CSV table of C-alpha atoms in Angstrom, one decimal:
chain,number,residue,atom,x,y,z
U,1485,MET,CA,86.2,-100.8,-83.4
U,1486,SER,CA,86.6,-103.0,-80.3
U,1487,SER,CA,84.2,-102.4,-77.9
U,1488,GLN,CA,85.4,-101.4,-74.6
U,1489,VAL,CA,85.4,-102.4,-70.8
U,1490,PRO,CA,82.7,-100.8,-69.4
U,1491,SER,CA,83.4,-98.7,-66.0
U,1492,PRO,CA,82.3,-95.8,-63.8
U,1493,TYR,CA,84.7,-93.8,-66.3
U,1494,GLY,CA,83.4,-96.0,-69.5
U,1495,SER,CA,83.0,-94.2,-72.2
U,1496,SER,CA,79.8,-91.7,-73.4
U,1497,ASN,CA,80.8,-90.3,-76.2
U,1498,GLY,CA,82.6,-91.2,-79.2
U,1499,GLY,CA,84.5,-93.8,-77.9
U,1500,ALA,CA,86.0,-91.2,-75.3
U,1501,ASN,CA,86.5,-92.0,-71.7
U,1502,LEU,CA,87.2,-89.7,-69.2
U,1503,ALA,CA,91.0,-90.1,-69.3
U,1504,ASP,CA,91.1,-89.6,-72.7
U,1505,ILE,CA,88.8,-85.8,-72.1
U,1506,LEU,CA,90.6,-85.2,-68.8
U,1507,GLU,CA,94.2,-86.1,-71.2
U,1508,ARG,CA,93.2,-83.0,-73.0
U,1509,VAL,CA,91.6,-80.5,-71.6
U,1510,LEU,CA,94.0,-80.7,-67.9
U,1511,ASP,CA,97.3,-81.8,-70.2
U,1512,LYS,CA,96.8,-80.3,-73.9
U,1513,GLY,CA,95.4,-76.7,-75.3
U,1514,VAL,CA,96.3,-73.2,-74.6
U,1515,VAL,CA,97.6,-72.2,-71.5
U,1516,ILE,CA,96.5,-68.7,-70.5
U,1517,ALA,CA,97.4,-66.8,-67.4
U,1518,GLY,CA,93.8,-65.8,-66.5
U,1519,ASP,CA,92.5,-63.6,-63.4
U,1520,ILE,CA,92.3,-66.8,-61.5
U,1521,ARG,CA,95.9,-68.5,-60.7
U,1522,ILE,CA,95.3,-71.8,-60.0
U,1523,ASN,CA,97.7,-73.8,-60.8
U,1524,LEU,CA,96.1,-77.1,-61.4
U,1525,LEU,CA,99.5,-78.9,-60.5
U,1526,ASP,CA,99.6,-77.3,-57.0
U,1527,ILE,CA,96.2,-79.7,-56.1
U,1528,GLU,CA,97.5,-81.9,-54.3
U,1529,LEU,CA,95.0,-84.6,-54.4
U,1530,LEU,CA,94.7,-83.8,-57.9
U,1531,THR,CA,98.4,-84.0,-58.4
U,1532,ILE,CA,98.3,-87.6,-57.6
U,1533,LYS,CA,95.6,-88.7,-59.9
U,1534,LEU,CA,96.8,-87.1,-62.7
U,1535,ARG,CA,100.0,-89.1,-62.8
U,1536,LEU,CA,97.5,-91.8,-63.4
U,1537,ILE,CA,97.3,-89.9,-66.9
U,1538,VAL,CA,100.4,-88.4,-67.9
U,1539,ALA,CA,102.4,-91.5,-65.9
U,1540,SER,CA,102.9,-94.3,-67.6
U,1541,VAL,CA,101.4,-97.3,-66.7
U,1542,GLU,CA,104.6,-98.7,-64.9
U,1543,ARG,CA,105.8,-95.4,-63.3
U,1544,ALA,CA,102.3,-95.5,-62.1
U,1545,GLU,CA,102.4,-98.5,-60.2
U,1546,GLU,CA,106.5,-97.4,-59.1
U,1547,MET,CA,105.2,-95.1,-57.2
U,1548,GLY,CA,102.5,-97.3,-55.3
U,1549,ILE,CA,99.2,-95.2,-57.4
U,1550,ASP,CA,96.0,-97.7,-57.2
U,1551,TRP,CA,95.0,-96.9,-53.6
U,1552,TRP,CA,92.9,-93.5,-54.7
U,1553,ARG,CA,89.9,-96.1,-56.0
U,1554,ASP,CA,90.2,-98.1,-53.0
U,1555,ASP,CA,89.5,-95.0,-50.5
U,1556,PRO,CA,88.5,-92.0,-52.2
U,1557,SER,CA,87.0,-90.5,-48.9
U,1558,LEU,CA,90.6,-90.0,-47.7
U,1559,SER,CA,91.6,-86.6,-47.0
U,1560,SER,CA,94.9,-86.5,-49.1
U,1561,GLY,CA,97.2,-85.7,-46.3
U,1562,ALA,CA,96.1,-88.6,-44.8
U,1563,ARG,CA,96.4,-90.3,-48.3
U,1564,ARG,CA,100.2,-88.6,-48.4
U,1565,ARG,CA,101.3,-90.4,-45.6
U,1566,GLU,CA,99.3,-93.5,-45.7
U,1567,LEU,CA,101.2,-94.0,-48.8
U,1568,ALA,CA,104.4,-93.4,-47.7
U,1569,ARG,CA,103.7,-96.3,-44.3
U,1570,GLU,CA,102.7,-98.5,-47.6
U,1571,ASN,CA,105.8,-98.1,-50.1
U,1572,GLU,CA,107.9,-98.5,-46.7
U,1573,ARG,CA,106.1,-101.6,-45.8
U,1574,LEU,CA,106.9,-102.9,-49.6
U,1575,ARG,CA,110.4,-102.2,-49.3
U,1576,GLU,CA,110.5,-104.4,-46.1
U,1577,ARG,CA,109.3,-107.2,-47.7
U,1578,ILE,CA,110.9,-106.4,-51.1
U,1579,ALA,CA,114.1,-106.8,-49.0
U,1580,ALA,CA,113.0,-109.7,-46.9
U,1581,LEU,CA,111.8,-111.7,-50.1
U,1582,GLU,CA,115.0,-110.4,-51.8
U,1583,GLU,CA,116.9,-111.8,-48.8
U,1584,GLN,CA,115.2,-115.7,-49.6
U,1585,GLU,CA,114.9,-115.8,-53.1
U,1586,PRO,CA,116.5,-115.4,-56.4
U,1587,ARG,CA,115.8,-112.1,-58.4
U,1588,GLU,CA,113.7,-113.3,-60.7
U,1589,GLU,CA,111.1,-114.3,-58.0
U,1590,ILE,CA,110.1,-111.1,-57.1
U,1591,THR,CA,107.9,-109.3,-59.3
Y,462,MET,CA,74.5,-69.9,-51.1
Y,463,SER,CA,73.3,-66.9,-52.7
Y,464,THR,CA,71.9,-66.9,-56.3
Y,465,GLN,CA,72.7,-63.1,-57.4
Y,466,GLY,CA,77.0,-63.6,-56.4
Y,467,ALA,CA,79.4,-62.1,-58.0
Y,468,GLU,CA,80.0,-64.1,-61.5
Y,469,LEU,CA,83.6,-64.2,-62.9
Y,470,MET,CA,84.3,-65.4,-67.2
Y,471,TYR,CA,85.2,-68.8,-68.0
Y,472,THR,CA,87.0,-68.9,-71.2
Y,473,TYR,CA,87.1,-72.1,-73.3
Y,474,ALA,CA,87.9,-71.2,-76.2
Y,475,VAL,CA,89.5,-69.1,-78.9
Y,476,ALA,CA,88.2,-68.9,-82.9
Y,477,ARG,CA,87.7,-65.8,-84.9
Y,478,ALA,CA,85.4,-63.0,-84.9
Y,479,GLY,CA,82.7,-63.7,-86.4
Y,480,CYS,CA,82.2,-67.5,-85.7
Y,481,ARG,CA,79.2,-67.9,-83.5
Y,482,PRO,CA,78.2,-70.9,-81.1
Y,483,PRO,CA,75.1,-72.6,-81.8
Y,484,ASP,CA,72.3,-71.2,-79.9
Y,485,GLY,CA,71.3,-72.6,-76.7
Y,486,LEU,CA,74.8,-74.3,-75.9
Y,487,LEU,CA,74.9,-74.7,-72.4
Y,488,GLY,CA,78.6,-74.6,-71.1
Y,489,VAL,CA,80.4,-75.7,-67.0
Y,490,ALA,CA,77.6,-75.4,-64.6
Y,491,ASP,CA,75.0,-75.1,-67.5
Y,492,ALA,CA,75.8,-71.7,-68.1
Y,493,PRO,CA,74.8,-70.4,-71.3
Y,494,VAL,CA,78.0,-70.2,-73.7
Y,495,GLU,CA,78.3,-66.3,-75.1
Y,496,THR,CA,80.9,-64.8,-76.9
Y,497,VAL,CA,83.6,-61.6,-76.3
Y,498,VAL,CA,85.4,-60.4,-79.5
Y,499,GLU,CA,88.2,-58.2,-79.4
Y,500,GLY,CA,89.7,-56.8,-83.2
Y,501,ALA,CA,90.0,-60.7,-85.2
Y,502,LEU,CA,89.8,-62.6,-82.3
Y,503,THR,CA,86.5,-64.4,-80.4
Y,504,ALA,CA,86.2,-65.9,-77.0
Y,505,LEU,CA,83.7,-68.8,-76.4
Y,506,VAL,CA,82.8,-67.7,-72.5
Y,507,SER,CA,80.2,-68.7,-69.9
Y,508,ARG,CA,79.1,-66.3,-67.8
Y,509,VAL,CA,80.1,-68.4,-64.2
Y,510,PRO,CA,79.0,-68.4,-59.9
Y,511,ALA,CA,82.2,-66.4,-58.8
Y,512,ALA,CA,81.4,-69.0,-55.4
Y,513,ASP,CA,82.6,-71.6,-57.0
Y,514,PHE,CA,85.4,-70.9,-59.6
Y,515,ASP,CA,86.9,-68.7,-57.7
Y,516,GLU,CA,90.6,-69.6,-56.7
Y,517,GLU,CA,89.5,-71.0,-53.4
Y,518,ALA,CA,86.7,-72.4,-54.9
Y,519,LEU,CA,88.6,-74.3,-57.4
Y,520,ARG,CA,91.1,-75.4,-55.5
Y,521,ALA,CA,88.7,-77.2,-53.3
Y,522,HIS,CA,86.4,-78.5,-56.4
Y,523,LEU,CA,89.3,-79.6,-58.3
Y,524,GLU,CA,90.0,-82.2,-55.6
Y,525,ASP,CA,86.5,-83.7,-56.3
Y,526,MET,CA,86.8,-86.2,-59.0
Y,527,ALA,CA,82.8,-85.7,-59.3
Y,528,TRP,CA,83.1,-82.0,-60.0
Y,529,LEU,CA,86.3,-82.5,-61.8
Y,530,GLU,CA,85.0,-84.9,-64.6
Y,531,ARG,CA,81.6,-82.9,-65.0
Y,532,THR,CA,83.1,-79.6,-65.8
Y,533,ALA,CA,85.7,-81.7,-67.8
Y,534,ARG,CA,82.6,-83.0,-69.8
Y,535,ALA,CA,81.4,-79.7,-69.9
Y,536,HIS,CA,84.5,-77.9,-71.1
Y,537,ARG,CA,85.0,-80.8,-73.6
Y,538,SER,CA,81.4,-80.7,-75.3
Y,539,VAL,CA,81.7,-76.8,-75.2
Y,540,VAL,CA,85.0,-77.0,-77.2
Y,541,ASP,CA,84.2,-79.9,-80.0
Y,542,THR,CA,80.2,-78.8,-80.2
Y,543,ALA,CA,82.2,-75.7,-81.6
Y,544,ALA,CA,85.1,-77.1,-83.2
Y,545,ALA,CA,82.5,-79.8,-85.6
Y,546,GLU,CA,81.4,-75.8,-87.0
Y,547,PHE,CA,84.4,-73.7,-86.6
Y,548,CYS,CA,88.1,-73.6,-85.8
Y,549,VAL,CA,88.4,-73.2,-82.4
Y,550,LEU,CA,91.7,-73.1,-80.1
Y,551,PRO,CA,90.6,-74.9,-77.1
Y,552,LEU,CA,91.9,-73.5,-74.0
Y,553,ARG,CA,92.6,-75.5,-70.6
Y,554,LEU,CA,90.3,-76.0,-68.5
Y,555,VAL,CA,89.2,-73.3,-66.1
Y,556,THR,CA,90.5,-70.9,-67.3
Y,557,VAL,CA,88.7,-67.7,-65.8
Y,558,HIS,CA,88.8,-63.9,-65.6
Y,559,ARG,CA,87.5,-61.5,-63.3
Y,560,ASP,CA,85.6,-60.0,-66.3
Y,561,VAL,CA,85.3,-59.4,-70.0
Y,562,ARG,CA,87.9,-56.6,-70.0
Y,563,GLY,CA,90.3,-59.5,-69.0
Y,564,VAL,CA,89.1,-61.7,-71.7
Y,565,ARG,CA,89.5,-59.2,-73.9
Y,566,GLN,CA,92.7,-57.8,-72.9
Y,567,VAL,CA,94.5,-61.5,-73.9
Y,568,LEU,CA,92.7,-61.7,-76.6
Y,569,ALA,CA,94.6,-58.6,-77.7
Y,570,GLN,CA,97.9,-59.4,-76.4
Y,571,ARG,CA,98.1,-63.0,-77.8
Y,572,ALA,CA,96.2,-61.7,-81.0
Y,573,GLU,CA,98.8,-62.8,-83.3
Y,574,GLU,CA,100.3,-65.8,-81.9
Y,575,PHE,CA,96.1,-67.2,-81.8
Y,576,LEU,CA,95.9,-66.2,-85.5
Y,577,SER,CA,98.5,-68.4,-86.7
Y,578,ALA,CA,97.6,-71.1,-84.7
Y,579,LEU,CA,94.0,-70.6,-85.9
Y,580,VAL,CA,95.4,-70.6,-89.5
Y,581,SER,CA,97.3,-73.8,-89.4
Y,582,LEU,CA,94.6,-75.3,-87.9
Y,583,ASP,CA,91.7,-74.3,-90.3
Y,584,GLY,CA,90.0,-77.7,-91.8
Y,585,ARG,CA,91.1,-80.0,-89.4
Y,586,MET,CA,90.1,-82.4,-86.9
Y,587,GLU,CA,92.4,-84.1,-84.2
Y,588,TRP,CA,91.8,-88.3,-83.8
Y,589,GLY,CA,93.5,-90.4,-81.1
Y,590,VAL,CA,94.2,-94.2,-82.0
Y,591,LYS,CA,95.3,-95.9,-78.9
Y,592,ALA,CA,96.2,-99.7,-79.3
Y,593,TYR,CA,96.3,-102.2,-76.4
Y,594,VAL,CA,97.6,-105.6,-76.2
Y,595,GLU,CA,96.2,-108.2,-74.1
Y,596,ASP,CA,96.7,-107.9,-70.7
Y,597,PRO,CA,99.7,-110.7,-69.9
Y,598,GLY,CA,97.7,-111.5,-66.3
Y,599,THR,CA,95.0,-112.3,-68.2
Y,600,ALA,CA,97.7,-114.8,-70.8
Y,601,LYS,CA,97.6,-118.7,-69.2
Y,602,PRO,CA,100.5,-119.1,-67.6
Y,603,SER,CA,102.0,-122.3,-66.7
Y,604,VAL,CA,102.5,-121.9,-63.3
Y,605,PRO,CA,100.3,-119.2,-61.5
Y,606,ALA,CA,101.7,-115.8,-62.2
Y,607,SER,CA,102.8,-114.1,-59.2
Y,608,GLY,CA,100.1,-111.6,-58.1
Y,609,SER,CA,100.1,-109.9,-54.8
Y,610,SER,CA,99.7,-113.1,-53.0
Y,611,ARG,CA,102.6,-115.4,-52.8
Y,612,GLN,CA,102.5,-119.2,-54.3
Y,613,ALA,CA,104.5,-122.0,-52.9
Y,614,PRO,CA,105.7,-124.2,-55.8
Y,615,ALA,CA,102.3,-126.6,-56.2
Y,616,ASP,CA,105.3,-129.8,-56.8
Y,617,GLY,CA,108.4,-130.1,-58.2
Y,618,SER,CA,111.2,-128.8,-57.2
Y,619,GLY,CA,111.7,-125.2,-56.3
Y,620,ARG,CA,114.2,-125.0,-59.0
Y,621,ASP,CA,111.8,-126.6,-61.3
Y,622,PHE,CA,109.4,-123.8,-60.8
Y,623,LEU,CA,111.3,-121.3,-61.2
Y,624,ARG,CA,112.9,-122.1,-64.9
Y,625,ARG,CA,108.9,-122.5,-65.1
Y,626,ARG,CA,108.1,-119.1,-64.1
Y,627,LEU,CA,111.4,-117.4,-65.8
Y,628,ALA,CA,110.0,-119.4,-69.2
Y,629,HIS,CA,106.7,-117.6,-68.9
Y,630,ARG,CA,108.1,-114.3,-67.7
Y,631,GLN,CA,110.6,-114.4,-71.0
Y,632,ALA,CA,107.4,-115.3,-73.4
Y,633,GLN,CA,105.3,-112.9,-71.5
Y,634,GLU,CA,108.1,-110.4,-72.5
Y,635,GLN,CA,108.4,-111.2,-76.0
Y,636,SER,CA,105.3,-110.7,-76.6
Y,637,GLN,CA,105.1,-107.1,-75.4
Y,638,ARG,CA,107.8,-106.5,-77.2
Y,639,ARG,CA,106.2,-107.9,-80.4
Y,640,ALA,CA,102.8,-105.2,-79.1
Y,641,ASP,CA,105.3,-102.8,-78.5
Y,642,GLU,CA,106.6,-103.0,-81.9
Y,643,LEU,CA,103.3,-103.3,-83.9
Y,644,ALA,CA,102.3,-100.5,-82.4
Y,645,ALA,CA,105.1,-98.3,-83.4
Y,646,ALA,CA,104.7,-99.7,-86.9
Y,647,ALA,CA,101.2,-98.4,-86.5
Y,648,HIS,CA,101.9,-95.3,-85.5
Y,649,GLU,CA,104.5,-95.0,-88.0
Y,650,ALA,CA,101.6,-95.7,-90.8
Y,651,LEU,CA,99.4,-93.0,-89.2
Y,652,ASP,CA,101.8,-90.5,-88.2
Y,653,LYS,CA,103.1,-90.6,-92.4
Y,654,PHE,CA,98.9,-90.4,-93.8
Y,655,ALA,CA,98.3,-87.2,-90.6
Y,656,GLU,CA,99.4,-83.5,-91.4
Y,657,ARG,CA,101.2,-84.1,-87.5
Y,658,SER,CA,100.9,-86.0,-84.7
Y,659,ARG,CA,101.5,-86.5,-80.8
Y,660,LEU,CA,102.6,-89.3,-78.9
Y,661,HIS,CA,100.8,-89.1,-75.5
Y,662,ARG,CA,101.6,-91.4,-72.4
Y,663,PRO,CA,99.9,-94.4,-72.4
Y,664,GLN,CA,96.6,-94.1,-70.2
Y,665,ASP,CA,96.7,-96.1,-66.9
Y,666,PRO,CA,93.8,-98.8,-66.9
Y,667,ARG,CA,92.6,-97.5,-63.7
Y,668,LEU,CA,91.2,-94.6,-65.3
Y,669,SER,CA,90.2,-95.5,-68.2
Y,670,GLY,CA,88.4,-98.5,-67.1
Y,671,ALA,CA,89.9,-100.1,-70.5
Y,672,GLY,CA,91.2,-103.3,-70.8
Y,673,GLY,CA,94.7,-104.4,-71.3
Y,674,ARG,CA,98.4,-102.3,-72.0
Y,675,ASN,CA,98.2,-98.9,-73.1
Y,676,VAL,CA,100.9,-99.1,-75.7
Y,677,LEU,CA,99.8,-96.1,-78.4
Y,678,ASN,CA,98.6,-93.6,-77.5
Y,679,GLY,CA,98.8,-91.1,-80.3
Y,680,ALA,CA,96.9,-88.0,-81.4
Y,681,TYR,CA,96.5,-87.5,-85.0
Y,682,LEU,CA,95.6,-83.6,-87.2
Y,683,ILE,CA,93.7,-84.3,-90.4
Y,684,PRO,CA,92.1,-82.8,-92.9
Y,685,ARG,CA,88.1,-83.1,-92.7
Y,686,GLU,CA,87.8,-83.9,-95.8
Y,687,GLN,CA,89.9,-87.2,-94.9
Y,688,ALA,CA,88.3,-88.3,-92.0
Y,689,GLY,CA,87.0,-91.3,-93.5
Y,690,ALA,CA,90.4,-92.2,-95.3
Y,691,PHE,CA,92.3,-91.7,-92.3
Y,692,ALA,CA,89.3,-94.1,-90.0
Y,693,GLY,CA,89.5,-96.8,-92.6
Y,694,LEU,CA,93.2,-96.5,-92.6
Y,695,VAL,CA,93.1,-97.3,-88.7
Y,696,GLY,CA,90.7,-100.4,-89.4
Y,697,GLU,CA,93.1,-101.5,-91.4
Y,698,LEU,CA,95.9,-101.4,-89.2
Y,699,ALA,CA,93.8,-102.9,-86.4
Y,700,ASP,CA,93.2,-106.4,-89.7
Y,701,ARG,CA,97.3,-106.3,-89.8
Y,702,SER,CA,98.4,-106.5,-85.8
Y,703,PRO,CA,96.7,-109.5,-84.3
Y,704,GLY,CA,96.8,-109.8,-80.6
Y,705,VAL,CA,96.4,-106.2,-80.3
Y,706,ARG,CA,93.2,-103.8,-80.2
Y,707,ILE,CA,93.2,-100.2,-81.6
Y,708,GLU,CA,90.6,-97.9,-81.1
Y,709,LEU,CA,89.9,-94.6,-82.3
Y,710,THR,CA,88.1,-91.4,-81.1
Y,711,GLY,CA,87.1,-88.7,-81.9
Y,712,PRO,CA,87.1,-86.2,-83.8
Y,713,TRP,CA,88.6,-84.2,-81.4
Y,714,ALA,CA,89.1,-80.0,-81.4
Y,715,PRO,CA,92.8,-80.1,-81.9
Y,716,TYR,CA,93.9,-80.0,-78.4
Y,717,SER,CA,97.0,-82.1,-79.0
Y,718,PHE,CA,97.9,-79.2,-81.8
Y,719,THR,CA,97.6,-76.0,-80.3
Y,720,GLN,CA,101.4,-75.5,-79.9
Y,721,ALA,CA,103.5,-74.6,-83.5
Y,722,PRO,CA,104.7,-77.1,-84.7
Y,723,GLN,CA,107.5,-79.0,-84.0
Y,724,PRO,CA,110.9,-79.5,-86.0
Y,725,PRO,CA,110.0,-82.7,-87.7
Y,726,ASP,CA,112.8,-84.6,-85.8
Y,727,ALA,CA,111.5,-83.3,-82.7
Y,728,GLY,CA,109.2,-86.5,-82.6
Y,729,GLY,CA,106.3,-84.7,-80.7
Y,730,ASP,CA,105.1,-85.5,-76.8
Y,731,ALA,CA,107.9,-87.0,-74.3
Y,732,GLY,CA,106.1,-90.2,-73.6
Y,733,ARG,CA,107.2,-92.8,-76.5
Y,734,GLY,CA,104.0,-95.0,-76.5
Y,735,GLY,CA,104.8,-98.4,-74.2
Y,736,ALA,CA,108.3,-98.3,-75.6
Y,737,GLY,CA,111.1,-98.8,-72.5
């Protein structure tokens, strides 16, 4: 059909991008409790990345999830703290803006 | 670092006994794909190094996006290559057992469930259909759109600026509503054609790399012989939906339909694509 925007995670077969593949192999399919008990959602960093797949775009943005591609080398703990700080800063900024402007000024 | 360490059984999918994967098929960690048979069922497996697939190693590897991608692609490649030849029940990524006995035990314990799922999926494939609407951010706003950097009014009063901005926002919202309606109509038509369907949540463009807002992310279970007609319908819908880009992916193994069909009014998955 229409061409896709090339990206690091772009399609490599049948128009399926990594998001399509992860969505299916991580989130769908039969769950068997193997002998190795890895709960995929226990994985701290992965959980956050997975939200990109399983959370709606708006929700992901609400949660401030766009930083992981900027610095993928950060440790998950550091990221989480960073994210909390960032959220705090955003909230402060929004509060300050709301004091100055009518509501529809804030996107 | 040892090359001859212990091995674990990585399991990709379940099929009927007698089904054999194509010769030379390689899976995760470039390991050959084998079968483990128990009663009427067979599991597609690979022997993988415990050093990479035991719990601790997996925990570390799953934090690594490159490893995750490689493994997910390999898993998918085995499952979908097999699915092209015979009916398979795909398993979730990193389903690992200590040995053959563990795999056989699962096949024995859940035989009834697996067999009935295989019956309901036999001769059918999953297709994905995604619809995107042009990102409003790329539409031509009458005023500078507010990004992360705030714009001061260029000229005119602040009130005019806000009014124009509001009008622009309302126009955007209207076009988004239209796109959502087109996506819902497309899903309805595809759902009617399909034997079963599931709505998945919209994908984040930062992971998918796709442009525009994902307003529909649906999975449709289609009998093999109707694949052409289904693709034709997708093309028709694309022609009938101006301003919406529609993409078809597949055929996939029936990942989204491994659970028993839901009652007709349950509407499949939780996420209504883009609505709300």
